[in-house]
Tab-separated table of C-alpha atoms in Angstrom:
chain	number	residue	atom	x	y	z
F	1	MET	CA	-11.182	-66.373	0.383
F	2	SER	CA	-11.215	-65.358	4.060
F	3	PRO	CA	-10.333	-61.961	5.498
F	4	THR	CA	-6.765	-61.507	6.745
F	5	PRO	CA	-5.244	-58.818	8.981
F	6	GLN	CA	-4.433	-56.848	5.813
F	7	ARG	CA	-7.756	-57.579	4.100
F	8	ASN	CA	-10.985	-56.740	5.901
F	9	GLU	CA	-14.394	-58.236	5.209
F	10	SER	CA	-15.407	-55.448	2.860
F	11	ASP	CA	-12.309	-56.045	0.703
F	12	VAL	CA	-13.182	-59.718	0.390
F	13	ALA	CA	-16.810	-58.947	-0.378
F	14	PHE	CA	-15.978	-56.638	-3.281
F	15	GLU	CA	-13.902	-59.328	-5.029
F	16	GLY	CA	-17.000	-61.489	-5.386
F	17	THR	CA	-19.270	-58.785	-6.725
F	18	PRO	CA	-20.167	-60.430	-10.082
F	19	ALA	CA	-21.623	-63.467	-8.310
F	20	TYR	CA	-24.099	-61.554	-6.176
F	21	SER	CA	-26.603	-60.343	-8.749
F	22	PRO	CA	-27.426	-63.785	-10.223
F	23	TYR	CA	-27.552	-65.322	-6.753
F	24	VAL	CA	-29.995	-62.806	-5.334
F	25	LEU	CA	-32.202	-62.975	-8.401
F	26	GLU	CA	-32.336	-66.770	-8.401
F	27	ASN	CA	-32.705	-67.232	-4.658
F	28	ASP	CA	-36.133	-65.680	-4.085
F	29	ASN	CA	-37.457	-68.749	-2.238
F	30	PRO	CA	-36.736	-68.168	1.470
F	31	ARG	CA	-34.873	-70.704	3.575
F	32	VAL	CA	-37.949	-71.642	5.581
F	33	ILE	CA	-36.282	-73.017	8.722
F	34	TYR	CA	-33.736	-70.211	8.895
F	35	GLN	CA	-36.346	-67.487	8.330
F	36	ALA	CA	-38.700	-68.946	10.965
F	37	PHE	CA	-35.897	-69.234	13.510
F	38	LYS	CA	-34.669	-65.741	12.699
F	39	ARG	CA	-38.123	-64.226	13.193
F	40	ALA	CA	-38.606	-66.034	16.513
F	41	THR	CA	-35.164	-64.925	17.681
F	42	ASP	CA	-35.869	-61.346	16.587
F	43	ILE	CA	-39.067	-61.186	18.655
F	44	VAL	CA	-37.577	-62.756	21.788
F	45	LEU	CA	-34.358	-60.714	21.797
F	46	ALA	CA	-36.132	-57.457	20.884
F	47	LEU	CA	-38.669	-57.868	23.712
F	48	ILE	CA	-35.912	-58.713	26.179
F	49	GLY	CA	-33.972	-55.685	24.965
F	50	LEU	CA	-36.941	-53.341	25.395
F	51	VAL	CA	-37.493	-54.545	28.978
F	52	VAL	CA	-33.845	-54.600	30.055
F	53	LEU	CA	-33.051	-51.259	28.432
F	54	SER	CA	-36.189	-49.463	29.667
F	55	PRO	CA	-34.237	-47.568	32.395
F	56	LEU	CA	-31.805	-46.331	29.724
F	57	PHE	CA	-34.749	-45.320	27.532
F	58	LEU	CA	-36.123	-43.250	30.422
F	59	ILE	CA	-32.776	-41.531	31.064
F	60	VAL	CA	-32.294	-40.681	27.385
F	61	ALA	CA	-35.869	-39.370	27.126
F	62	ILE	CA	-35.309	-37.075	30.112
F	63	LEU	CA	-32.023	-35.754	28.706
F	64	ILE	CA	-33.610	-35.038	25.310
F	65	LYS	CA	-36.475	-33.178	26.957
F	66	LEU	CA	-34.149	-31.182	29.227
F	67	GLU	CA	-32.200	-29.962	26.199
F	68	ASP	CA	-35.284	-29.227	24.081
F	69	PRO	CA	-38.525	-29.218	26.147
F	70	LYS	CA	-40.689	-28.484	23.100
F	71	GLY	CA	-39.210	-31.191	20.886
F	72	SER	CA	-40.294	-34.820	20.762
F	73	VAL	CA	-38.307	-37.650	22.361
F	74	PHE	CA	-38.672	-39.984	19.409
F	75	PHE	CA	-38.113	-39.345	15.730
F	76	GLY	CA	-40.214	-41.249	13.220
F	77	GLN	CA	-39.178	-41.454	9.597
F	78	THR	CA	-40.496	-43.292	6.540
F	79	ARG	CA	-38.066	-45.942	5.349
F	80	VAL	CA	-38.213	-48.526	2.569
F	81	GLY	CA	-38.392	-52.143	3.663
F	82	LYS	CA	-38.470	-55.542	2.012
F	83	ASP	CA	-39.714	-55.466	-1.590
F	84	GLU	CA	-39.857	-51.643	-1.449
F	85	LYS	CA	-42.655	-51.598	1.134
F	86	PRO	CA	-42.557	-48.355	3.182
F	87	PHE	CA	-42.736	-48.392	6.982
F	88	ARG	CA	-42.269	-45.970	9.877
F	89	MET	CA	-38.880	-46.375	11.592
F	90	TYR	CA	-38.236	-44.979	15.067
F	91	LYS	CA	-35.153	-43.500	16.731
F	92	PHE	CA	-34.402	-41.270	19.687
F	93	ARG	CA	-34.370	-37.736	18.313
F	94	SER	CA	-30.738	-36.667	17.988
F	95	MET	CA	-31.215	-33.562	15.849
F	96	VAL	CA	-33.048	-30.266	16.086
F	97	SER	CA	-36.803	-30.492	15.553
F	98	ASN	CA	-36.670	-28.999	12.040
F	99	ALA	CA	-33.774	-31.180	10.844
F	100	GLU	CA	-35.646	-32.451	7.783
F	101	GLU	CA	-36.343	-28.902	6.574
F	102	LEU	CA	-32.653	-28.001	6.926
F	103	LEU	CA	-31.411	-31.019	4.961
F	104	ASP	CA	-31.718	-29.476	1.484
F	105	GLY	CA	-29.224	-26.792	2.431
F	106	LEU	CA	-26.662	-29.401	3.472
F	107	LEU	CA	-26.830	-31.873	0.595
F	108	GLU	CA	-23.850	-30.290	-1.158
F	109	GLN	CA	-21.735	-31.134	1.899
F	110	ASN	CA	-22.504	-34.848	1.726
F	111	GLU	CA	-19.371	-36.811	2.653
F	112	ILE	CA	-20.465	-40.154	1.162
F	113	SER	CA	-20.814	-40.789	-2.561
F	114	GLY	CA	-23.971	-42.371	-3.935
F	115	ALA	CA	-27.598	-42.447	-2.798
F	116	MET	CA	-26.965	-41.735	0.892
F	117	PHE	CA	-26.294	-38.650	3.038
F	118	LYS	CA	-23.684	-38.529	5.816
F	119	MET	CA	-21.954	-35.509	7.303
F	120	LYS	CA	-19.476	-35.919	10.157
F	121	LYS	CA	-20.066	-32.465	11.659
F	122	ASP	CA	-23.756	-32.137	10.885
F	123	PRO	CA	-24.883	-28.822	12.458
F	124	ARG	CA	-28.369	-30.215	13.069
F	125	ILE	CA	-27.156	-32.631	15.752
F	126	THR	CA	-27.898	-31.631	19.367
F	127	ARG	CA	-25.487	-32.049	22.297
F	128	VAL	CA	-27.379	-35.058	23.626
F	129	GLY	CA	-27.736	-36.286	20.068
F	130	ALA	CA	-23.986	-36.300	19.535
F	131	VAL	CA	-23.548	-38.675	22.475
F	132	ILE	CA	-26.358	-41.079	21.642
F	133	ARG	CA	-25.338	-41.195	17.971
F	134	LYS	CA	-21.706	-41.889	18.843
F	135	THR	CA	-22.782	-44.846	20.987
F	136	SER	CA	-25.646	-45.839	18.614
F	137	ILE	CA	-28.093	-45.521	21.521
F	138	ASP	CA	-30.305	-43.442	19.224
F	139	GLU	CA	-31.006	-46.624	17.222
F	140	LEU	CA	-32.417	-48.639	20.155
F	141	PRO	CA	-36.109	-47.716	19.578
F	142	GLN	CA	-35.839	-49.753	16.388
F	143	LEU	CA	-36.300	-52.787	18.648
F	144	TRP	CA	-39.992	-51.895	18.472
F	145	ASN	CA	-39.787	-52.060	14.666
F	146	VAL	CA	-38.298	-55.535	15.070
F	147	VAL	CA	-41.220	-56.664	17.254
F	148	ARG	CA	-43.651	-55.283	14.664
F	149	GLY	CA	-41.893	-57.171	11.872
F	150	ASP	CA	-40.826	-54.076	9.919
F	151	MET	CA	-37.187	-54.850	10.642
F	152	SER	CA	-34.921	-57.664	11.768
F	153	LEU	CA	-32.042	-57.470	14.217
F	154	VAL	CA	-29.662	-58.161	11.325
F	155	GLY	CA	-30.085	-57.077	7.719
F	156	PRO	CA	-29.330	-54.278	5.233
F	157	ARG	CA	-29.651	-50.682	6.405
F	158	PRO	CA	-33.239	-49.440	5.795
F	159	ALA	CA	-33.120	-46.852	3.026
F	160	LEU	CA	-34.948	-43.560	2.688
F	161	PRO	CA	-37.462	-43.143	-0.180
F	162	ARG	CA	-35.341	-40.347	-1.720
F	163	GLU	CA	-32.348	-42.713	-1.692
F	164	VAL	CA	-34.265	-45.555	-3.330
F	165	ALA	CA	-35.418	-43.145	-6.039
F	166	GLU	CA	-31.765	-42.962	-7.113
F	167	TYR	CA	-31.159	-46.728	-6.982
F	168	SER	CA	-30.190	-48.725	-10.042
F	169	SER	CA	-31.828	-52.125	-10.562
F	170	TYR	CA	-28.675	-53.655	-9.097
F	171	ASP	CA	-28.861	-51.481	-5.976
F	172	LYS	CA	-32.472	-52.572	-5.456
F	173	LEU	CA	-31.333	-56.166	-4.923
F	174	ARG	CA	-30.534	-55.175	-1.341
F	175	LEU	CA	-34.278	-54.602	-0.838
F	176	ARG	CA	-35.045	-58.317	-1.339
F	177	VAL	CA	-34.798	-58.976	2.415
F	178	ILE	CA	-36.101	-57.369	5.617
F	179	PRO	CA	-33.837	-54.481	6.675
F	180	GLY	CA	-31.976	-54.710	9.960
F	181	CYS	CA	-30.975	-52.693	13.017
F	182	THR	CA	-27.419	-53.725	12.266
F	183	GLY	CA	-25.686	-55.496	9.413
F	184	LEU	CA	-22.455	-56.373	7.690
F	185	TRP	CA	-22.011	-52.756	6.543
F	186	GLN	CA	-22.169	-51.429	10.117
F	187	VAL	CA	-19.472	-53.795	11.386
F	188	SER	CA	-17.199	-53.454	8.336
F	189	GLY	CA	-16.524	-49.734	8.332
F	190	ARG	CA	-19.964	-48.093	8.314
F	191	ASN	CA	-19.592	-44.359	7.580
F	192	GLU	CA	-16.055	-44.875	6.273
F	193	LEU	CA	-17.429	-46.829	3.302
F	194	SER	CA	-19.041	-45.567	0.109
F	195	PHE	CA	-22.609	-46.320	-0.945
F	196	SER	CA	-21.478	-48.865	-3.559
F	197	GLU	CA	-19.369	-50.634	-0.934
F	198	MET	CA	-22.394	-50.795	1.347
F	199	VAL	CA	-24.461	-52.377	-1.434
F	200	GLU	CA	-21.827	-55.065	-2.013
F	201	LEU	CA	-21.664	-55.876	1.684
F	202	ASP	CA	-25.463	-56.122	1.840
F	203	LEU	CA	-25.513	-58.504	-1.118
F	204	ARG	CA	-22.802	-60.588	0.452
F	205	TYR	CA	-24.951	-60.840	3.592
F	206	ILE	CA	-27.996	-61.874	1.556
F	207	LYS	CA	-25.918	-64.535	-0.167
F	208	ASP	CA	-24.305	-65.929	2.995
F	209	GLN	CA	-26.946	-65.268	5.663
F	210	SER	CA	-27.122	-67.922	8.361
F	211	PHE	CA	-27.629	-68.315	12.126
F	212	THR	CA	-23.871	-68.142	12.706
F	213	PHE	CA	-23.394	-65.100	10.469
F	214	ASP	CA	-26.226	-63.227	12.237
F	215	PHE	CA	-24.873	-63.850	15.729
F	216	LYS	CA	-21.363	-62.911	14.612
F	217	ILE	CA	-22.680	-59.565	13.331
F	218	ILE	CA	-24.688	-58.971	16.539
F	219	PHE	CA	-21.604	-59.677	18.673
F	220	LYS	CA	-19.455	-57.318	16.606
F	221	THR	CA	-22.165	-54.647	16.827
F	222	VAL	CA	-22.233	-54.828	20.631
F	223	MET	CA	-18.437	-54.519	20.733
F	224	MET	CA	-18.568	-51.486	18.432
F	225	MET	CA	-21.253	-49.837	20.593
F	226	ILE	CA	-19.058	-50.323	23.672
F	227	ARG	CA	-16.080	-48.793	21.874
F	228	SER	CA	-18.281	-46.085	20.252
F	229	LYS	CA	-16.639	-46.853	16.909
F	230	GLY	CA	-17.819	-45.949	13.403
F	231	ALA	CA	-20.967	-43.950	14.180
F	232	TYR	CA	-21.562	-40.194	13.916
């Protein structure tokens, strides 16, 4: 069943939930041609992006340093990739330097249910950070993760180790593929959706992934970045 004006993609995805678990478990063999093409496309587009966006990178780096001269420009964080393999993911720093230490005191204010933390008015976010998060510019350094092979342009959101520790065996099915800079969750509601809804969208992507689906998600992501919609 296709989405309609009254039924968005996430609504349609949830109706097919029972079919996802068997599919993901039985479809471990990669689609060789698709995976090879996807990897080649990831490398080419990520390298082009890093070159074309280098002036923007420089501007953002200067703004971050002007606001907090002692803090770093980039923020590196351990994330869980394909088959639960950890890797270092990079972003522009959008929070105060001691944001990780302050997290424990904010967990009770989590606005998303499940194994994920989101807070709309997170006090750790800097002034520059608020702007680059709203436009998703803070995510652009992940293009380097794509070149390295840690991530793909499109795939499930890379999870934190503390989040994965709370996963059920069903939730872990989303870790069967390489995580992405963007994905079906990001273009279907993002922070407005619950953790369980995110999982279902990720499993729908794994089930239906294709060249066309990937480019559709990339196009929608660019449109959302222009409109500064869904991120905080």
